[in-house]
Short mmCIF file of C-alpha atoms and ligand atoms in Angstrom, two decimals:
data_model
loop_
_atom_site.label_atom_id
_atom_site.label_comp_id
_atom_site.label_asym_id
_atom_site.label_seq_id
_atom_site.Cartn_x
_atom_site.Cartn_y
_atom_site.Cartn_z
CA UNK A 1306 0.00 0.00 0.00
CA UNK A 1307 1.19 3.53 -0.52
CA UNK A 1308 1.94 6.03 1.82
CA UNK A 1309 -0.81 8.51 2.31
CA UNK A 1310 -0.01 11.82 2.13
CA UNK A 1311 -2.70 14.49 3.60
CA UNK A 1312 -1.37 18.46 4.01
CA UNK A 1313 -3.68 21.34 5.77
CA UNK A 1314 -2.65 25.22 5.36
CA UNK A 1315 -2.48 27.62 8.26
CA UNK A 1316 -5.11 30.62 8.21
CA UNK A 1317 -4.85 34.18 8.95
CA UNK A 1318 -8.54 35.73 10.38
CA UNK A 1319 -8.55 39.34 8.08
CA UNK A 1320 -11.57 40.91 9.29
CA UNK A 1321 -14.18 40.18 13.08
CA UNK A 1322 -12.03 37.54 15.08
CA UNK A 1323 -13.42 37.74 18.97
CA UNK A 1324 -16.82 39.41 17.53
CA UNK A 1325 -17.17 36.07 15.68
CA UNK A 1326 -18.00 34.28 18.98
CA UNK A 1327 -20.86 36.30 19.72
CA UNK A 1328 -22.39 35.92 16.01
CA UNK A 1329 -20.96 38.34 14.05
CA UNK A 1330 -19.68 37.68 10.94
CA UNK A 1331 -15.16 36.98 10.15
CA UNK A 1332 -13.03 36.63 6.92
CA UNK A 1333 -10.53 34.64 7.31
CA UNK A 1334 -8.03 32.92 4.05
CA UNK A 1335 -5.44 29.92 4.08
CA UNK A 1336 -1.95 30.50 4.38
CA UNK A 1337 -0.51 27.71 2.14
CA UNK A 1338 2.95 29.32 2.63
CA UNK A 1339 2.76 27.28 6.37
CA UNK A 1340 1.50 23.36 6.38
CA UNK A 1341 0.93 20.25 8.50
CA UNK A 1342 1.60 17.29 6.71
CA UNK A 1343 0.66 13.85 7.82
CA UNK A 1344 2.36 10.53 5.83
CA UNK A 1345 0.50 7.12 6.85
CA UNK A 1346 1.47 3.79 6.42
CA UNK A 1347 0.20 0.16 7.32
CA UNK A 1348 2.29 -1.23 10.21
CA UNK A 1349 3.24 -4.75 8.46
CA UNK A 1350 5.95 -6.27 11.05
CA UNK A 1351 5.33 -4.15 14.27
CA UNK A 1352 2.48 -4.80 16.96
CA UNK A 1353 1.37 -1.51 17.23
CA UNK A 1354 0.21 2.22 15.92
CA UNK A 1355 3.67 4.50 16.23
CA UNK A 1356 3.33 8.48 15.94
CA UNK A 1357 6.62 9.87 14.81
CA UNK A 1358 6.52 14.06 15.17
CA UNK A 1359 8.59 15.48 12.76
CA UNK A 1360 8.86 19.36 13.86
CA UNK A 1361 11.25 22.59 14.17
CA UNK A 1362 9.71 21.94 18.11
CA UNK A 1363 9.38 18.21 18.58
CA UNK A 1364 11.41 15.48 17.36
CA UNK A 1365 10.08 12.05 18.63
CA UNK A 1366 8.26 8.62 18.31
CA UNK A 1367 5.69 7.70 20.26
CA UNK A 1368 2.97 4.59 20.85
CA UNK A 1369 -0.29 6.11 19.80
CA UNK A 1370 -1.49 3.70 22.88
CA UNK A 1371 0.98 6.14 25.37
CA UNK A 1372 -1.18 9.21 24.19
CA UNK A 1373 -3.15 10.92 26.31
CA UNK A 1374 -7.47 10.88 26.02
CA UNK A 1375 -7.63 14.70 24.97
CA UNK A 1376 -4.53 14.92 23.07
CA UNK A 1377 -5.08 16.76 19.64
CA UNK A 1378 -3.53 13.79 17.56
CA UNK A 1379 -5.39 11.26 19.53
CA UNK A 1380 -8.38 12.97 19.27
CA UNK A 1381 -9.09 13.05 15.42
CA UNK A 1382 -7.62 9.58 15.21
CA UNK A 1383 -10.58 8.46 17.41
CA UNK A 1384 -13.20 9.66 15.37
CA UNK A 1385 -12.12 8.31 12.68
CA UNK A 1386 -11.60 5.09 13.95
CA UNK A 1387 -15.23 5.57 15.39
CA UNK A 1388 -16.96 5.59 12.07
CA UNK A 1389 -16.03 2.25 11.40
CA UNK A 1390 -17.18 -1.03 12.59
CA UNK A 1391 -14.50 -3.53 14.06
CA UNK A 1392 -10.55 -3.28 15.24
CA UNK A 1393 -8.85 -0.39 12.92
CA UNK A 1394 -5.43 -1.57 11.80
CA UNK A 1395 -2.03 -0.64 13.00
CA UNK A 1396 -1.02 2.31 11.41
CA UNK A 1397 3.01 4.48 11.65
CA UNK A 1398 1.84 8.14 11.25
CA UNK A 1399 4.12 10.74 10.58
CA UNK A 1400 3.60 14.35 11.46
CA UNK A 1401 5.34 17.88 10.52
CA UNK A 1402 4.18 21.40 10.34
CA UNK A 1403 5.31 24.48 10.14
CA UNK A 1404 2.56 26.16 11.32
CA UNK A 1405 3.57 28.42 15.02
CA UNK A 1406 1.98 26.90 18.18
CA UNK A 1407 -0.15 29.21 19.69
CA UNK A 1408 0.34 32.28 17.12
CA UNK A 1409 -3.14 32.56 15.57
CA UNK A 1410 -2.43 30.76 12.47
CA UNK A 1411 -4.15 27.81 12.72
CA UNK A 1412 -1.95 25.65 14.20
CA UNK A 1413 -4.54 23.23 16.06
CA UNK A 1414 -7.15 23.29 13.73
CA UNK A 1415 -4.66 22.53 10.55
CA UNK A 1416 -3.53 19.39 12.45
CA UNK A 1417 -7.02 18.13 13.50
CA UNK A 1418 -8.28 18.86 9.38
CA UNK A 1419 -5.16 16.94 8.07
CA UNK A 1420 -5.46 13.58 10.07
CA UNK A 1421 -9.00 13.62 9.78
CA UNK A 1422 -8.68 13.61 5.90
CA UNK A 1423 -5.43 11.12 5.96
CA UNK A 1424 -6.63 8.36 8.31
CA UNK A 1425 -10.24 8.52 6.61
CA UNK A 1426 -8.40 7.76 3.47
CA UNK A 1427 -6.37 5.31 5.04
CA UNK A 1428 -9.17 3.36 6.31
CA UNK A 1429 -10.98 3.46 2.54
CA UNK A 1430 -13.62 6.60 3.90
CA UNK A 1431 -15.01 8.89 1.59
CA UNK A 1432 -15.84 11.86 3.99
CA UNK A 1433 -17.41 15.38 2.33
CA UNK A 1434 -15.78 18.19 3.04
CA UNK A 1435 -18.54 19.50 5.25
CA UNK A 1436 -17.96 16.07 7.25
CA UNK A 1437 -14.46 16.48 7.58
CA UNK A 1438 -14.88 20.30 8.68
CA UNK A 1439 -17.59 19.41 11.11
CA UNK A 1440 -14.69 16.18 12.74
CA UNK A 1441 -12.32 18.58 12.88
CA UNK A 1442 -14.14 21.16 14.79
CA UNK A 1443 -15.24 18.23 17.33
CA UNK A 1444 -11.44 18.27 17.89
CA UNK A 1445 -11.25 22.01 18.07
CA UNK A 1446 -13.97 22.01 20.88
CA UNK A 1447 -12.22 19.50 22.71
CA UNK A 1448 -8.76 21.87 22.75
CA UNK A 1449 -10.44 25.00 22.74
CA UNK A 1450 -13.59 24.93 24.86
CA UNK A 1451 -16.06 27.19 22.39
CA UNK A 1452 -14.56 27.87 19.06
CA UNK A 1453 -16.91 29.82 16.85
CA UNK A 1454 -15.40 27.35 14.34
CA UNK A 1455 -13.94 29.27 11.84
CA UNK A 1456 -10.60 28.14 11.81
CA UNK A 1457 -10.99 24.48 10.42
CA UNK A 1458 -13.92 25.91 8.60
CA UNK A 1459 -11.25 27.93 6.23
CA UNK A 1460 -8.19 25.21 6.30
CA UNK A 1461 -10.88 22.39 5.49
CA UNK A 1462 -12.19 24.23 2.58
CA UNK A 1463 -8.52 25.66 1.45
CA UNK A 1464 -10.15 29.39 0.12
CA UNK A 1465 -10.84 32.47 1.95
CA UNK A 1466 -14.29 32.64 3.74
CA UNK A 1467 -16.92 34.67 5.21
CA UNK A 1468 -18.26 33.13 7.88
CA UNK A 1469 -20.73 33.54 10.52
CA UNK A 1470 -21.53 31.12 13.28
CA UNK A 1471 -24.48 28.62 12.63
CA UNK A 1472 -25.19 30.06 8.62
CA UNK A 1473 -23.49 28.20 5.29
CA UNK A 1474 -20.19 29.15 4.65
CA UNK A 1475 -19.65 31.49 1.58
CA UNK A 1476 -16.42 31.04 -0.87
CA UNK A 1477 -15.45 34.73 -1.52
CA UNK A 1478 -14.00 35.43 -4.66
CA UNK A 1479 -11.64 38.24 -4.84
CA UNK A 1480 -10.36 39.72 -8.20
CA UNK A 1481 -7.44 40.57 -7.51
CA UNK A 1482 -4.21 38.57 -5.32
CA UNK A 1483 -3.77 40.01 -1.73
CA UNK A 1484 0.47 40.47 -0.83
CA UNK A 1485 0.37 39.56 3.05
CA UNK A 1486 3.18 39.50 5.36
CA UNK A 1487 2.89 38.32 8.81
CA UNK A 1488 5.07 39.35 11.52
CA UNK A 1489 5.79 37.50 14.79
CA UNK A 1490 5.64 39.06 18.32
CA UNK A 1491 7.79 36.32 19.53
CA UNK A 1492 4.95 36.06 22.20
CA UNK A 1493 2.99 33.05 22.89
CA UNK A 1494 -0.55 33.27 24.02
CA UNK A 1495 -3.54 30.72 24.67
CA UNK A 1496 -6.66 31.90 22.48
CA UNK A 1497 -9.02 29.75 25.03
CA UNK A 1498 -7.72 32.54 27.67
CA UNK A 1499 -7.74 35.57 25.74
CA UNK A 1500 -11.46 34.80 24.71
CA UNK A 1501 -12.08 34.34 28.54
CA UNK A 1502 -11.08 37.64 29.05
CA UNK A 1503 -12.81 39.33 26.02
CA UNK A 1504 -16.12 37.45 27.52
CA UNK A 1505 -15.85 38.59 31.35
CA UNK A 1506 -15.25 42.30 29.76
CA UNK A 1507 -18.13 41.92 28.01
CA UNK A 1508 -19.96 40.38 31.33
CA UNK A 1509 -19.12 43.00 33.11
CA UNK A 1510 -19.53 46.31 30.99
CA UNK A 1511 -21.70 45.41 28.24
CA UNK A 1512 -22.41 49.36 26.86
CA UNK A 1513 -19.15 49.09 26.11
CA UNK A 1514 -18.39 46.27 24.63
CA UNK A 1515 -21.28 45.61 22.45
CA UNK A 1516 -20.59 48.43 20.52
CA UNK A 1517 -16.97 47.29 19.84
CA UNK A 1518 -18.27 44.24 18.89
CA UNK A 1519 -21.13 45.57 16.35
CA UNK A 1520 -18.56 47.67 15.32
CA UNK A 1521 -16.05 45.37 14.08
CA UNK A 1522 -19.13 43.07 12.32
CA UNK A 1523 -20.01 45.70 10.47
CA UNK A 1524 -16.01 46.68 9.56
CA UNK A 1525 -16.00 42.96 8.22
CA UNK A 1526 -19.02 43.36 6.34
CA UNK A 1527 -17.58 46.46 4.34
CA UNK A 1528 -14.30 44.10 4.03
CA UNK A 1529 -16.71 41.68 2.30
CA UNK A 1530 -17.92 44.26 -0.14
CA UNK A 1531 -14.11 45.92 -0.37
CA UNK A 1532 -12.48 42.64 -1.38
CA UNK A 1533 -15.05 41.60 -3.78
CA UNK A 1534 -14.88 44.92 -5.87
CA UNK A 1535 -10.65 44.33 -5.47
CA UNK A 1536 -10.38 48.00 -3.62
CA UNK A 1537 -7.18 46.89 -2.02
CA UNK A 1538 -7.29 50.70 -0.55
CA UNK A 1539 -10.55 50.22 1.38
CA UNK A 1540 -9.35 46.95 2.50
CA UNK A 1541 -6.19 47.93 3.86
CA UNK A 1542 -8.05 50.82 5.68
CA UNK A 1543 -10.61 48.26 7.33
CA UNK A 1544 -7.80 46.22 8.49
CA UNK A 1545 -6.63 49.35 10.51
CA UNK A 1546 -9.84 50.22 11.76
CA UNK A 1547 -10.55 46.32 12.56
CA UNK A 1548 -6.98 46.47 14.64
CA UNK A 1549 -8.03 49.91 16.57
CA UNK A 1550 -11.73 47.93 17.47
CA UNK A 1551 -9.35 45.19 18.71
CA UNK A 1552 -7.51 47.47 20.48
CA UNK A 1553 -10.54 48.60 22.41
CA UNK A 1554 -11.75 45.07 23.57
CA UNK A 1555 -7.93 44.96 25.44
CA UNK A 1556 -7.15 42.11 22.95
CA UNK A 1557 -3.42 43.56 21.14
CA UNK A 1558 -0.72 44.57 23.34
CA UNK A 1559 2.37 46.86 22.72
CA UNK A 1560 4.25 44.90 20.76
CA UNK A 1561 1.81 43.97 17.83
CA UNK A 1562 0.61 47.75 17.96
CA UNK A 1563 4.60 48.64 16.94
CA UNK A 1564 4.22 45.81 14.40
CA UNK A 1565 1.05 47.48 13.16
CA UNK A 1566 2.44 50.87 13.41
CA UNK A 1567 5.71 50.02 12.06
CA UNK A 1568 3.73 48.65 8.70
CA UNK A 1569 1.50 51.84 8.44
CA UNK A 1570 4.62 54.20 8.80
CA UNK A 1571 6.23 52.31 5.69
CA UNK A 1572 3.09 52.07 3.23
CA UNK A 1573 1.46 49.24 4.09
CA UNK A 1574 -2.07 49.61 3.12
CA UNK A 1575 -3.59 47.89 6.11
CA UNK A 1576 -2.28 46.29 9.21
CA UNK A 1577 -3.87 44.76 12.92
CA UNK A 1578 -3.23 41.68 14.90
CA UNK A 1579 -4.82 38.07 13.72
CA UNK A 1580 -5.91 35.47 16.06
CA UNK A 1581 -6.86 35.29 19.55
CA UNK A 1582 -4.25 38.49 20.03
CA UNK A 1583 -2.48 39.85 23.22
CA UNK A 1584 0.74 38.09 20.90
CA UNK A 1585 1.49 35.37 18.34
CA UNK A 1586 1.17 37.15 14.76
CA UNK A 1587 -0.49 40.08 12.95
CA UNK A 1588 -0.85 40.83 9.38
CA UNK A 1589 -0.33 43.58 7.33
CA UNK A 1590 -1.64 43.99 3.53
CA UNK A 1591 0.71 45.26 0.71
CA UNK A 1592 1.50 46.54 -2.52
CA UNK A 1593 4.19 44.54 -3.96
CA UNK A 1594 6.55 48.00 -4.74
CA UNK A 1595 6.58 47.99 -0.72
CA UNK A 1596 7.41 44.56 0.53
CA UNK A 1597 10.85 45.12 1.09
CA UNK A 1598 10.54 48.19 3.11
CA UNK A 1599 7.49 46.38 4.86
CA UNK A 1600 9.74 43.44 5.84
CA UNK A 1601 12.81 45.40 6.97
CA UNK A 1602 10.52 48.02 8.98
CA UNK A 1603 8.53 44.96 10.91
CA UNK A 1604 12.29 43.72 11.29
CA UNK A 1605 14.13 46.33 13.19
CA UNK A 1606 10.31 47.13 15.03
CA UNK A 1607 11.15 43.66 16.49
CA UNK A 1608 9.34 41.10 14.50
CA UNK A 1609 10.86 37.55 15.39
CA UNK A 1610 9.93 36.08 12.16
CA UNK A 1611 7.73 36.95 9.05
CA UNK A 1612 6.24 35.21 6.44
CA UNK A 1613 5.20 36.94 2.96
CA UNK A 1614 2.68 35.14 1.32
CA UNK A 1615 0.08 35.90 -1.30
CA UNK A 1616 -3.48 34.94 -1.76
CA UNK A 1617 -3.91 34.31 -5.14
CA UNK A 1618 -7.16 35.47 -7.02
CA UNK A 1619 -7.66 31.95 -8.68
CA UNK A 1620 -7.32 30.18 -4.98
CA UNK A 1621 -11.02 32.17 -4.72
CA UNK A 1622 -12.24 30.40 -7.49
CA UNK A 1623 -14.81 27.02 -7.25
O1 LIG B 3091 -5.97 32.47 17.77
P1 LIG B 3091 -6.67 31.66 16.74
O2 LIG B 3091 -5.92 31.46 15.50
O3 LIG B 3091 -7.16 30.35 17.31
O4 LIG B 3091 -7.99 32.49 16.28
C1 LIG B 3091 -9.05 32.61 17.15
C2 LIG B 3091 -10.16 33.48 16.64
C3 LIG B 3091 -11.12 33.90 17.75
O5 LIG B 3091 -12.16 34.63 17.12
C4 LIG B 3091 -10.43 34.80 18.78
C5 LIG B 3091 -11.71 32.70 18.51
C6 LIG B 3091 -12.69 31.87 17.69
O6 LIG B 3091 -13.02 30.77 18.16
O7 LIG B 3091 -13.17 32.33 16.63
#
């Protein structure tokens, strides 16, 4: 039998992460430039399933029997295993990403959508995509307590989104390729506990909070409109606006507003912070005349790493 071979993209969230949770609409597109990839093959001589974790973190084999209940390889394994009938067969899995832990790009969510779709076509399953998105966000629930879901939502469909909790998921197409480069704080933070925070603010002074939060849905609702029509311009300027919004639910912190500000002060068109904030990554939108200066500003403002990627128009595309 041949090795199966399953990859999942990272994600950036462009417009209404934290509003998402409480029903407002997010835009969020893969980051193919970042990738888990999964290789699975029958165990023939052995007498049981290995995982080997092949990572710039982790470098190391272990029993899939020695994993823990809630642990985010075991977990999608399981229900797989759970759709069929019977004793699944002893497997060697072999993981590597290069997606950051913990940076808002995906990470958990990219793992959870790229086992799901190996070891269902390992075990002869054809899963839809909607199946495989809706395993994968069991998984998600299980590491992240509520997820609005829109993470393996756009890495299990591979094309940027618009997505609001609880309605169908719409493809957008946008004319025209988007230049992205993402800086890194360097900072690692736990989204489950920065959405714990944005919730008890909200708790606890709802005037002000619900504004922020209609606010930013209807920022990503002009994004929708501003990315469709290709006016890079009016997206860039939403982005800002979306990262001030985010700056008033006490979700950036100084250093992704230098990261931010750093990007604006050398032409970036739009910048804010992506993910559950407070650290990990933000993203800044470009013309491709300004890269360079965009990438040597974020640089010397402190960015640990970057990663320049584009979204391509045709990625859009059914
Ligand atoms: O930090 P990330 O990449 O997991 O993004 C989380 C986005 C939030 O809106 C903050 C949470 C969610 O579940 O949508």
């Amino acid at each position: 039998m041949p090795a199966i071979i399953s990859k999942a993209p990272g994600k950036t969230i462009l417009f209404g992460e934290h509003a998402v949770v409480y029903g407002c609409p997010a835009i969020a597109v893969p980051i193919e430039a970042v990738q888990v990839k999964v290789t699975i093959l029958p165990v023939i001589k052995g007498s049981q399933s290995i995982i080997k974790i092949r990572n710039f973190q982790r470098f190391e084999d272990i029993p899939f029997a020695d994993l823990e209940k809630n642990n985010p390889i075991r977990v999608p394994i399981e229900n797989i295993f759970s759709q069929i009938g019977g004793k699944p067969p002893l497997f060697e899995m072999t993981i590597s990403s290069t997606i950051p832990i913990a940076a808002g790009l995906g990470s958990s969510a990219a793992l959870a959508v790229a086992i799901t779709k190996g070891v269902s076509q390992f075990l002869g399953i054809q899963l839809s995509l909607d199946k495989i998105n809706s395993l994968a966000l069991q998984s998600e629930i299980i590491q992240h307590g509520s997820p609005s879901g829109i993470d393996n939502s756009v890495i299990a469909i591979g094309k940027p989104i618009y997505f609001l909790k609880n309605s169908p998921i719409v493809i957008i197409e946008i004319p025209n390729s988007l230049n992205l480069i993402l800086g890194d704080t360097g900072k690692r933070t736990l989204t489950r506990n920065v959405v714990q925070e944005v919730r008890h603010f909200l708790d606890t002074e709802p005037t002000i909070v619900q504004p922020i939060l209609e606010k930013i849905g209807k920022i990503t609702d002009n994004g929708l409109n501003a990315l469709r029509s290709g006016n890079l311009e009016e997206v860039g300027e939403l982005m800002t606006q979306n990262h001030k919004a985010l700056k008033e639910l006490k979700v950036s912190s100084p250093d992704l507003d230098r990261l931010v500000d750093s990007a604006m002060k050398n032409g970036a068109l739009g910048a804010k912070l992506c993910g559950g904030g407070k650290g990990g990554y933000m993203v800044t939108l470009c013309e491709s005349n300004t890269l360079e200066k965009i990438s040597v500003g974020l640089k010397s403002a402190g960015a640990e790493n970057l990663i320049q990627t584009s979204i391509n128009a045709s990625l859009s595309k059914e």
